[in-house]
PDB file of C-alpha atoms in Angstrom:
ATOM      1  CA  MET A   1     -98.183  33.462  23.949  1.00 75.00           C
ATOM      2  CA  GLU A   2     -98.906  30.570  21.577  1.00 73.00           C
ATOM      3  CA  PHE A   3     -97.644  30.149  18.012  1.00 77.00           C
ATOM      4  CA  SER A   4     -98.639  26.935  16.288  1.00 73.00           C
ATOM      5  CA  GLY A   5     -97.550  27.929  12.783  1.00 68.00           C
ATOM      6  CA  ARG A   6     -94.698  29.670  11.015  1.00 71.00           C
ATOM      7  CA  THR A   7     -94.436  33.329  11.964  1.00 77.00           C
ATOM      8  CA  TRP A   8     -93.383  35.827   9.314  1.00 78.00           C
ATOM      9  CA  ARG A   9     -93.923  39.546   8.847  1.00 87.00           C
ATOM     10  CA  PRO A  10     -92.534  42.275   6.576  1.00 88.00           C
ATOM     11  CA  PRO A  11     -89.268  43.949   7.616  1.00 87.00           C
ATOM     12  CA  PHE A  12     -91.059  47.236   8.276  1.00 90.00           C
ATOM     13  CA  GLU A  13     -93.197  45.533  10.960  1.00 92.00           C
ATOM     14  CA  ARG A  14     -90.188  44.220  12.877  1.00 90.00           C
ATOM     15  CA  PHE A  15     -90.929  46.272  16.001  1.00 93.00           C
ATOM     16  CA  THR A  16     -94.686  45.611  16.057  1.00 96.00           C
ATOM     17  CA  PRO A  17     -96.065  43.226  18.723  1.00 96.00           C
ATOM     18  CA  ILE A  18     -97.519  40.088  17.133  1.00 95.00           C
ATOM     19  CA  VAL A  19    -100.463  37.825  17.920  1.00 96.00           C
ATOM     20  CA  GLU A  20    -101.334  34.667  16.021  1.00 94.00           C
ATOM     21  CA  ALA A  21    -104.651  35.065  14.208  1.00 94.00           C
ATOM     22  CA  THR A  22    -104.277  32.392  11.531  1.00 93.00           C
ATOM     23  CA  THR A  23    -101.754  29.778  10.466  1.00 90.00           C
ATOM     24  CA  GLY A  24    -100.787  28.811   6.958  1.00 88.00           C
ATOM     25  CA  CYS A  25    -102.105  30.361   3.771  1.00 88.00           C
ATOM     26  CA  ALA A  26    -105.687  30.024   2.566  1.00 87.00           C
ATOM     27  CA  TRP A  27    -104.602  30.152  -1.097  1.00 90.00           C
ATOM     28  CA  GLY A  28    -101.428  28.070  -1.097  1.00 88.00           C
ATOM     29  CA  ARG A  29    -101.084  27.924  -4.891  1.00 91.00           C
ATOM     30  CA  CYS A  30     -98.514  30.600  -5.735  1.00 94.00           C
ATOM     31  CA  ALA A  31     -95.991  28.989  -8.087  1.00 95.00           C
ATOM     32  CA  PHE A  32     -92.964  30.642  -6.465  1.00 95.00           C
ATOM     33  CA  CYS A  33     -93.822  30.125  -2.781  1.00 93.00           C
ATOM     34  CA  THR A  34     -93.271  27.251  -0.353  1.00 88.00           C
ATOM     35  CA  LEU A  35     -93.436  29.309   2.854  1.00 83.00           C
ATOM     36  CA  PHE A  36     -96.533  27.604   4.228  1.00 78.00           C
ATOM     37  CA  CYS A  37     -96.474  24.434   2.111  1.00 73.00           C
ATOM     38  CA  GLU A  38     -96.437  22.139   5.148  1.00 73.00           C
ATOM     39  CA  GLU A  39     -99.208  23.982   6.989  1.00 76.00           C
ATOM     40  CA  GLY A  40    -102.909  23.874   6.362  1.00 80.00           C
ATOM     41  CA  PHE A  41    -104.835  27.095   6.801  1.00 87.00           C
ATOM     42  CA  SER A  42    -106.541  27.483  10.155  1.00 90.00           C
ATOM     43  CA  ILE A  43    -107.937  30.264  12.318  1.00 94.00           C
ATOM     44  CA  ALA A  44    -106.688  30.573  15.886  1.00 93.00           C
ATOM     45  CA  PRO A  45    -109.565  30.089  18.359  1.00 94.00           C
ATOM     46  CA  LEU A  46    -110.908  33.374  19.684  1.00 96.00           C
ATOM     47  CA  GLU A  47    -110.295  32.312  23.293  1.00 96.00           C
ATOM     48  CA  ARG A  48    -106.609  31.705  22.621  1.00 95.00           C
ATOM     49  CA  PHE A  49    -106.365  34.952  20.665  1.00 96.00           C
ATOM     50  CA  GLU A  50    -107.780  36.793  23.679  1.00 97.00           C
ATOM     51  CA  ARG A  51    -105.316  35.109  26.054  1.00 96.00           C
ATOM     52  CA  ASP A  52    -102.441  36.174  23.829  1.00 96.00           C
ATOM     53  CA  LEU A  53    -103.774  39.733  23.798  1.00 97.00           C
ATOM     54  CA  ASP A  54    -103.826  39.655  27.595  1.00 97.00           C
ATOM     55  CA  GLU A  55    -100.128  38.794  27.482  1.00 96.00           C
ATOM     56  CA  VAL A  56     -99.414  41.653  25.069  1.00 97.00           C
ATOM     57  CA  LYS A  57    -101.281  43.962  27.439  1.00 96.00           C
ATOM     58  CA  ARG A  58     -99.119  42.768  30.310  1.00 96.00           C
ATOM     59  CA  PHE A  59     -95.826  43.576  28.564  1.00 96.00           C
ATOM     60  CA  VAL A  60     -96.631  46.421  26.114  1.00 96.00           C
ATOM     61  CA  PRO A  61     -99.921  47.951  27.312  1.00 95.00           C
ATOM     62  CA  SER A  62     -99.314  51.224  25.473  1.00 96.00           C
ATOM     63  CA  THR A  63     -98.663  49.747  22.037  1.00 97.00           C
ATOM     64  CA  ARG A  64    -100.328  51.714  19.263  1.00 97.00           C
ATOM     65  CA  ARG A  65    -100.079  48.960  16.676  1.00 98.00           C
ATOM     66  CA  ILE A  66    -100.399  45.189  16.538  1.00 97.00           C
ATOM     67  CA  TRP A  67     -99.635  42.652  13.802  1.00 97.00           C
ATOM     68  CA  LEU A  68    -101.867  39.615  13.281  1.00 97.00           C
ATOM     69  CA  THR A  69     -99.778  36.708  12.045  1.00 92.00           C
ATOM     70  CA  GLY A  70    -100.469  34.137   9.342  1.00 87.00           C
ATOM     71  CA  GLY A  71    -100.314  34.149   5.567  1.00 83.00           C
ATOM     72  CA  SER A  72    -103.805  35.543   5.105  1.00 86.00           C
ATOM     73  CA  PRO A  73    -105.623  36.760   8.247  1.00 95.00           C
ATOM     74  CA  PHE A  74    -107.808  39.012   6.083  1.00 97.00           C
ATOM     75  CA  GLN A  75    -109.230  35.787   4.645  1.00 95.00           C
ATOM     76  CA  MET A  76    -111.373  35.640   7.797  1.00 97.00           C
ATOM     77  CA  SER A  77    -114.994  36.664   7.457  1.00 97.00           C
ATOM     78  CA  PHE A  78    -116.106  40.133   8.469  1.00 98.00           C
ATOM     79  CA  SER A  79    -117.662  38.825  11.687  1.00 98.00           C
ATOM     80  CA  GLN A  80    -114.488  36.934  12.639  1.00 98.00           C
ATOM     81  CA  LEU A  81    -112.344  40.015  12.034  1.00 98.00           C
ATOM     82  CA  GLU A  82    -114.851  42.188  13.877  1.00 98.00           C
ATOM     83  CA  ARG A  83    -114.721  39.988  16.992  1.00 98.00           C
ATOM     84  CA  ARG A  84    -110.933  40.029  17.027  1.00 98.00           C
ATOM     85  CA  ALA A  85    -110.779  43.777  16.498  1.00 98.00           C
ATOM     86  CA  MET A  86    -113.168  44.276  19.407  1.00 98.00           C
ATOM     87  CA  ALA A  87    -110.968  42.023  21.551  1.00 98.00           C
ATOM     88  CA  VAL A  88    -108.002  44.274  20.732  1.00 98.00           C
ATOM     89  CA  TRP A  89    -110.059  47.353  21.603  1.00 94.00           C
ATOM     90  CA  ASP A  90    -111.088  45.875  24.958  1.00 96.00           C
ATOM     91  CA  ARG A  91    -107.487  45.240  26.031  1.00 97.00           C
ATOM     92  CA  LEU A  92    -105.189  47.677  24.217  1.00 97.00           C
ATOM     93  CA  ILE A  93    -106.918  51.018  24.585  1.00 94.00           C
ATOM     94  CA  LYS A  94    -104.117  52.983  22.914  1.00 96.00           C
ATOM     95  CA  CYS A  95    -103.887  50.708  19.868  1.00 97.00           C
ATOM     96  CA  GLN A  96    -104.765  52.667  16.745  1.00 97.00           C
ATOM     97  CA  SER A  97    -103.796  50.155  14.072  1.00 98.00           C
ATOM     98  CA  ILE A  98    -104.413  46.438  13.514  1.00 98.00           C
ATOM     99  CA  ALA A  99    -102.156  45.262  10.686  1.00 98.00           C
ATOM    100  CA  MET A 100    -101.936  41.987   8.764  1.00 97.00           C
ATOM    101  CA  PHE A 101    -101.288  40.306   5.437  1.00 96.00           C
ATOM    102  CA  ALA A 102    -104.091  40.312   2.874  1.00 97.00           C
ATOM    103  CA  SER A 103    -104.546  39.224  -0.712  1.00 96.00           C
ATOM    104  CA  VAL A 104    -106.389  40.916  -3.542  1.00 98.00           C
ATOM    105  CA  ARG A 105    -108.861  38.030  -3.359  1.00 97.00           C
ATOM    106  CA  ASP A 106    -109.500  38.651   0.354  1.00 97.00           C
ATOM    107  CA  VAL A 107    -110.352  42.296  -0.286  1.00 98.00           C
ATOM    108  CA  ALA A 108    -112.712  41.336  -3.121  1.00 98.00           C
ATOM    109  CA  ARG A 109    -114.727  39.156  -0.739  1.00 97.00           C
ATOM    110  CA  LYS A 110    -115.489  42.093   1.570  1.00 98.00           C
ATOM    111  CA  SER A 111    -118.300  44.524   0.749  1.00 98.00           C
ATOM    112  CA  ASP A 112    -117.683  48.268   0.708  1.00 99.00           C
ATOM    113  CA  ASP A 113    -119.688  48.584   3.916  1.00 99.00           C
ATOM    114  CA  GLU A 114    -117.643  45.858   5.615  1.00 99.00           C
ATOM    115  CA  LEU A 115    -114.399  47.562   4.615  1.00 99.00           C
ATOM    116  CA  ARG A 116    -115.594  50.854   6.090  1.00 99.00           C
ATOM    117  CA  LYS A 117    -116.665  49.142   9.310  1.00 98.00           C
ATOM    118  CA  LEU A 118    -113.324  47.374   9.614  1.00 98.00           C
ATOM    119  CA  ARG A 119    -111.564  50.704   9.137  1.00 98.00           C
ATOM    120  CA  ALA A 120    -113.655  52.140  11.978  1.00 98.00           C
ATOM    121  CA  LEU A 121    -112.470  49.225  14.137  1.00 97.00           C
ATOM    122  CA  HIS A 122    -108.827  50.165  13.382  1.00 98.00           C
ATOM    123  CA  VAL A 123    -108.258  47.324  10.915  1.00 98.00           C
ATOM    124  CA  ASN A 124    -106.464  49.884   8.825  1.00 97.00           C
ATOM    125  CA  SER A 125    -103.142  48.531   7.561  1.00 98.00           C
ATOM    126  CA  LEU A 126    -102.897  45.674   5.062  1.00 98.00           C
ATOM    127  CA  THR A 127     -99.782  44.311   3.391  1.00 98.00           C
ATOM    128  CA  ILE A 128    -100.687  42.786   0.045  1.00 98.00           C
ATOM    129  CA  GLY A 129     -98.462  40.387  -1.889  1.00 96.00           C
ATOM    130  CA  MET A 130     -99.337  41.884  -5.246  1.00 98.00           C
ATOM    131  CA  GLU A 131     -96.070  40.596  -6.819  1.00 98.00           C
ATOM    132  CA  SER A 132     -96.991  42.120 -10.220  1.00 98.00           C
ATOM    133  CA  ALA A 133     -99.854  43.755 -12.078  1.00 98.00           C
ATOM    134  CA  CYS A 134     -98.971  42.158 -15.430  1.00 98.00           C
ATOM    135  CA  ASP A 135    -101.544  39.547 -16.438  1.00 98.00           C
ATOM    136  CA  GLU A 136     -99.147  37.064 -18.035  1.00 98.00           C
ATOM    137  CA  VAL A 137     -96.857  37.170 -14.995  1.00 98.00           C
ATOM    138  CA  LEU A 138     -99.758  36.775 -12.571  1.00 98.00           C
ATOM    139  CA  GLU A 139    -101.044  33.808 -14.571  1.00 97.00           C
ATOM    140  CA  ARG A 140     -97.682  32.026 -14.495  1.00 96.00           C
ATOM    141  CA  ALA A 141     -97.381  32.753 -10.787  1.00 97.00           C
ATOM    142  CA  GLU A 142    -100.907  31.335 -10.210  1.00 97.00           C
ATOM    143  CA  LYS A 143    -101.970  34.344  -8.143  1.00 97.00           C
ATOM    144  CA  GLY A 144    -105.651  33.911  -8.981  1.00 96.00           C
ATOM    145  CA  TYR A 145    -106.302  37.481 -10.150  1.00 97.00           C
ATOM    146  CA  ARG A 146    -105.404  39.942 -12.913  1.00 98.00           C
ATOM    147  CA  GLY A 147    -103.884  43.386 -13.026  1.00 98.00           C
ATOM    148  CA  VAL A 148    -107.310  45.000 -13.234  1.00 98.00           C
ATOM    149  CA  ASP A 149    -108.241  43.264  -9.972  1.00 98.00           C
ATOM    150  CA  VAL A 150    -105.231  44.814  -8.240  1.00 98.00           C
ATOM    151  CA  LEU A 151    -106.422  48.206  -9.441  1.00 98.00           C
ATOM    152  CA  GLU A 152    -110.078  47.724  -8.512  1.00 99.00           C
ATOM    153  CA  GLN A 153    -109.557  46.225  -5.062  1.00 99.00           C
ATOM    154  CA  CYS A 154    -106.828  48.633  -3.948  1.00 99.00           C
ATOM    155  CA  ARG A 155    -108.963  51.558  -5.056  1.00 98.00           C
ATOM    156  CA  ARG A 156    -111.747  50.166  -2.878  1.00 99.00           C
ATOM    157  CA  LEU A 157    -109.302  50.245   0.028  1.00 99.00           C
ATOM    158  CA  ASP A 158    -108.454  53.851  -0.838  1.00 98.00           C
ATOM    159  CA  GLU A 159    -112.151  54.718  -0.760  1.00 98.00           C
ATOM    160  CA  ALA A 160    -112.639  52.928   2.580  1.00 98.00           C
ATOM    161  CA  GLY A 161    -109.656  54.726   4.109  1.00 98.00           C
ATOM    162  CA  ILE A 162    -107.653  51.546   4.721  1.00 98.00           C
ATOM    163  CA  GLU A 163    -103.910  51.992   4.271  1.00 98.00           C
ATOM    164  CA  TYR A 164    -102.093  49.299   2.330  1.00 98.00           C
ATOM    165  CA  ASN A 165     -98.563  48.302   1.417  1.00 98.00           C
ATOM    166  CA  LEU A 166     -97.779  46.464  -1.808  1.00 98.00           C
ATOM    167  CA  ILE A 167     -95.086  43.858  -2.436  1.00 98.00           C
ATOM    168  CA  TYR A 168     -93.462  43.632  -5.882  1.00 98.00           C
ATOM    169  CA  LEU A 169     -91.436  40.531  -6.743  1.00 98.00           C
ATOM    170  CA  ALA A 170     -88.601  41.398  -9.129  1.00 98.00           C
ATOM    171  CA  GLY A 171     -87.602  38.563 -11.455  1.00 98.00           C
ATOM    172  CA  LEU A 172     -91.010  36.886 -11.448  1.00 98.00           C
ATOM    173  CA  ALA A 173     -91.447  37.557 -15.164  1.00 98.00           C
ATOM    174  CA  GLY A 174     -88.289  35.611 -15.994  1.00 97.00           C
ATOM    175  CA  ALA A 175     -85.349  36.408 -18.236  1.00 98.00           C
ATOM    176  CA  GLY A 176     -85.975  39.088 -20.837  1.00 97.00           C
ATOM    177  CA  ARG A 177     -89.405  40.056 -19.487  1.00 98.00           C
ATOM    178  CA  GLY A 178     -88.576  42.195 -16.473  1.00 98.00           C
ATOM    179  CA  ARG A 179     -88.791  45.576 -18.172  1.00 98.00           C
ATOM    180  CA  HIS A 180     -92.225  44.838 -19.623  1.00 98.00           C
ATOM    181  CA  ASN A 181     -93.400  43.605 -16.226  1.00 99.00           C
ATOM    182  CA  ALA A 182     -92.082  46.743 -14.511  1.00 99.00           C
ATOM    183  CA  ARG A 183     -93.724  49.137 -16.975  1.00 99.00           C
ATOM    184  CA  THR A 184     -97.060  47.320 -16.887  1.00 99.00           C
ATOM    185  CA  THR A 185     -97.080  47.230 -13.096  1.00 99.00           C
ATOM    186  CA  ALA A 186     -96.053  50.892 -12.825  1.00 99.00           C
ATOM    187  CA  ARG A 187     -99.074  51.934 -14.888  1.00 98.00           C
ATOM    188  CA  VAL A 188    -101.320  50.315 -12.273  1.00 98.00           C
ATOM    189  CA  LEU A 189     -99.338  51.622  -9.304  1.00 98.00           C
ATOM    190  CA  ASN A 190     -99.595  55.173 -10.605  1.00 98.00           C
ATOM    191  CA  ARG A 191    -103.368  54.981 -10.159  1.00 98.00           C
ATOM    192  CA  LEU A 192    -103.127  53.803  -6.556  1.00 98.00           C
ATOM    193  CA  ASN A 193    -102.037  55.172  -3.195  1.00 98.00           C
ATOM    194  CA  PRO A 194     -99.868  52.608  -1.371  1.00 98.00           C
ATOM    195  CA  ARG A 195     -98.089  53.691   1.796  1.00 98.00           C
ATOM    196  CA  ILE A 196     -95.081  51.403   1.313  1.00 98.00           C
ATOM    197  CA  LEU A 197     -93.817  49.680  -1.824  1.00 98.00           C
ATOM    198  CA  GLU A 198     -91.775  46.696  -0.719  1.00 97.00           C
ATOM    199  CA  ILE A 199     -89.480  45.047  -3.239  1.00 97.00           C
ATOM    200  CA  SER A 200     -88.463  41.417  -2.988  1.00 96.00           C
ATOM    201  CA  SER A 201     -86.335  39.518  -5.478  1.00 96.00           C
ATOM    202  CA  LEU A 202     -87.231  36.065  -6.770  1.00 96.00           C
ATOM    203  CA  GLU A 203     -85.301  33.110  -5.434  1.00 94.00           C
ATOM    204  CA  LEU A 204     -86.391  29.722  -6.749  1.00 94.00           C
ATOM    205  CA  GLN A 205     -87.510  27.654  -3.779  1.00 93.00           C
ATOM    206  CA  PRO A 206     -86.938  23.877  -3.723  1.00 93.00           C
ATOM    207  CA  GLY A 207     -90.246  22.146  -4.257  1.00 92.00           C
ATOM    208  CA  SER A 208     -91.976  25.143  -5.816  1.00 94.00           C
ATOM    209  CA  ALA A 209     -93.874  24.889  -9.090  1.00 95.00           C
ATOM    210  CA  LEU A 210     -91.676  27.605 -10.582  1.00 96.00           C
ATOM    211  CA  GLN A 211     -88.520  25.668  -9.785  1.00 96.00           C
ATOM    212  CA  ALA A 212     -90.020  22.633 -11.527  1.00 96.00           C
ATOM    213  CA  GLN A 213     -90.755  24.811 -14.566  1.00 96.00           C
ATOM    214  CA  ALA A 214     -87.157  26.041 -14.555  1.00 96.00           C
ATOM    215  CA  GLN A 215     -85.812  22.485 -14.372  1.00 96.00           C
ATOM    216  CA  ALA A 216     -88.060  21.510 -17.282  1.00 97.00           C
ATOM    217  CA  GLY A 217     -86.790  24.430 -19.360  1.00 96.00           C
ATOM    218  CA  GLU A 218     -90.167  26.179 -19.250  1.00 96.00           C
ATOM    219  CA  PHE A 219     -88.965  29.147 -17.180  1.00 97.00           C
ATOM    220  CA  GLU A 220     -85.621  30.930 -17.380  1.00 97.00           C
ATOM    221  CA  PRO A 221     -84.764  32.886 -14.226  1.00 97.00           C
ATOM    222  CA  ALA A 222     -83.675  36.483 -14.619  1.00 97.00           C
ATOM    223  CA  SER A 223     -80.061  37.259 -13.764  1.00 95.00           C
ATOM    224  CA  VAL A 224     -79.128  39.602 -10.935  1.00 94.00           C
ATOM    225  CA  SER A 225     -78.354  42.377 -13.417  1.00 95.00           C
ATOM    226  CA  GLU A 226     -81.758  41.876 -15.071  1.00 96.00           C
ATOM    227  CA  ARG A 227     -83.556  42.076 -11.736  1.00 96.00           C
ATOM    228  CA  LEU A 228     -81.724  45.269 -10.817  1.00 97.00           C
ATOM    229  CA  ASP A 229     -82.488  46.707 -14.243  1.00 97.00           C
ATOM    230  CA  GLU A 230     -86.149  45.750 -13.781  1.00 98.00           C
ATOM    231  CA  LEU A 231     -86.254  47.681 -10.520  1.00 98.00           C
ATOM    232  CA  HIS A 232     -84.551  50.630 -12.223  1.00 97.00           C
ATOM    233  CA  VAL A 233     -87.303  50.689 -14.863  1.00 98.00           C
ATOM    234  CA  LEU A 234     -89.985  50.394 -12.182  1.00 98.00           C
ATOM    235  CA  LEU A 235     -88.605  53.395 -10.287  1.00 97.00           C
ATOM    236  CA  GLU A 236     -88.238  55.339 -13.512  1.00 97.00           C
ATOM    237  CA  GLU A 237     -91.893  54.761 -14.402  1.00 98.00           C
ATOM    238  CA  VAL A 238     -93.511  55.085 -10.969  1.00 98.00           C
ATOM    239  CA  GLN A 239     -94.935  58.546 -10.248  1.00 97.00           C
ATOM    240  CA  LEU A 240     -95.908  58.140  -6.607  1.00 96.00           C
ATOM    241  CA  ARG A 241     -95.190  59.612  -3.230  1.00 97.00           C
ATOM    242  CA  VAL A 242     -94.363  56.347  -1.484  1.00 98.00           C
ATOM    243  CA  HIS A 243     -91.815  54.831   0.861  1.00 98.00           C
ATOM    244  CA  LEU A 244     -89.681  52.266  -0.988  1.00 97.00           C
ATOM    245  CA  GLU A 245     -88.194  49.382   0.958  1.00 96.00           C
ATOM    246  CA  ALA A 246     -85.990  46.858  -0.821  1.00 94.00           C
ATOM    247  CA  ALA A 247     -83.907  45.745   2.130  1.00 89.00           C
ATOM    248  CA  SER A 248     -84.879  42.097   2.642  1.00 85.00           C
ATOM    249  CA  ALA A 249     -82.308  39.311   2.356  1.00 87.00           C
ATOM    250  CA  THR A 250     -83.503  38.393  -1.146  1.00 89.00           C
ATOM    251  CA  ASN A 251     -82.501  41.741  -2.640  1.00 91.00           C
ATOM    252  CA  PRO A 252     -79.024  41.747  -4.229  1.00 92.00           C
ATOM    253  CA  LEU A 253     -78.781  45.506  -3.601  1.00 94.00           C
ATOM    254  CA  PRO A 254     -80.514  46.741  -0.419  1.00 93.00           C
ATOM    255  CA  LEU A 255     -82.306  50.054  -0.954  1.00 96.00           C
ATOM    256  CA  VAL A 256     -84.531  52.234   1.213  1.00 97.00           C
ATOM    257  CA  GLY A 257     -85.864  55.669   0.342  1.00 97.00           C
ATOM    258  CA  MET A 258     -88.779  58.007  -0.153  1.00 98.00           C
ATOM    259  CA  LEU A 259     -90.128  58.572  -3.653  1.00 97.00           C
ATOM    260  CA  PRO A 260     -89.945  60.874  -5.479  1.00 97.00           C
ATOM    261  CA  TYR A 261     -87.377  62.669  -3.300  1.00 97.00           C
ATOM    262  CA  ASP A 262     -84.750  59.917  -3.260  1.00 98.00           C
ATOM    263  CA  LYS A 263     -85.373  58.665  -6.801  1.00 97.00           C
ATOM    264  CA  PRO A 264     -82.154  60.106  -8.342  1.00 96.00           C
ATOM    265  CA  LEU A 265     -79.973  58.533  -5.639  1.00 97.00           C
ATOM    266  CA  LEU A 266     -81.779  55.185  -5.810  1.00 97.00           C
ATOM    267  CA  MET A 267     -81.601  55.020  -9.589  1.00 96.00           C
ATOM    268  CA  ALA A 268     -77.904  55.910  -9.564  1.00 96.00           C
ATOM    269  CA  ALA A 269     -77.267  53.092  -7.079  1.00 96.00           C
ATOM    270  CA  LEU A 270     -79.187  50.679  -9.303  1.00 96.00           C
ATOM    271  CA  GLU A 271     -77.255  51.752 -12.396  1.00 95.00           C
ATOM    272  CA  GLU A 272     -74.004  51.071 -10.561  1.00 94.00           C
ATOM    273  CA  GLY A 273     -75.357  47.727  -9.363  1.00 93.00           C
ATOM    274  CA  VAL A 274     -76.356  46.704 -12.896  1.00 93.00           C
ATOM    275  CA  ALA A 275     -72.904  47.626 -14.202  1.00 92.00           C
ATOM    276  CA  ARG A 276     -71.124  45.669 -11.479  1.00 89.00           C
ATOM    277  CA  SER A 277     -73.298  42.566 -11.730  1.00 83.00           C
ATOM    278  CA  SER A 278     -73.057  42.561 -15.538  1.00 74.00           C
ATOM    279  CA  ALA A 279     -69.271  42.740 -15.308  1.00 66.00           C
ATOM    280  CA  MET A 280     -69.248  39.818 -12.872  1.00 64.00           C
ATOM    281  CA  THR A 281     -71.816  37.839 -14.942  1.00 55.00           C
ATOM    282  CA  TRP A 282     -73.356  37.056 -11.556  1.00 44.00           C
ATOM    283  CA  ARG A 283     -76.482  34.905 -11.520  1.00 48.00           C
TER     284      ARG A 283
END
């Protein structure tokens, strides 16, 4: 098994076998991110991909799911994805789901027919770093799309039958703007059908554009209590049946639950967290 780049996957994919499909990130401009800053984007050669699949087959031949690594494997063209999906089919006959990271931009580059064909090939689970659906926040973060694009492209996935998970980045709006960001994003989410809503919390990364803005006084980070309050507003406004996962290391208060069933418990925990962090003036 060969890995030439940094390997990262969402917490909810921690038990899924992985194969390197791409390295780096094809976009590489997000103002808050330095995860792949030292790696150029590249696509793993098909021959190597097939050898790695042979190794997966040797150790977990009955796996029903596989995760393709890299910051944006869905950036690959339809034909490149098709060839890799067929390689999975040829070796892992019980595999029903090929999962990977994708961006809103990647989805927009695929036609409706291509999306349907990929779904038929079991490319049926995408994790999208949405971060927000508020235009001003997306612009500052240099995501390269607007809130309406999140809505349009995720609805295309709904129509194609491709499941998707969305990542929301609390604190990205900055101090005093979290509630507005949460309400604006919730209005978009309520028109979509994500399977998992993953919550991360902003941490300024050394060398990131957002850290430079903060040092220049152009961006004021939200406090812990503000970020928890932002998540409270998001949960209050979201009217979805969705699994919520806010358990990564960046979250000041780990939370996992099913909405709407666990909403009262989750919101009560957030209220307590806001009260405690405000009392501690913890930033």
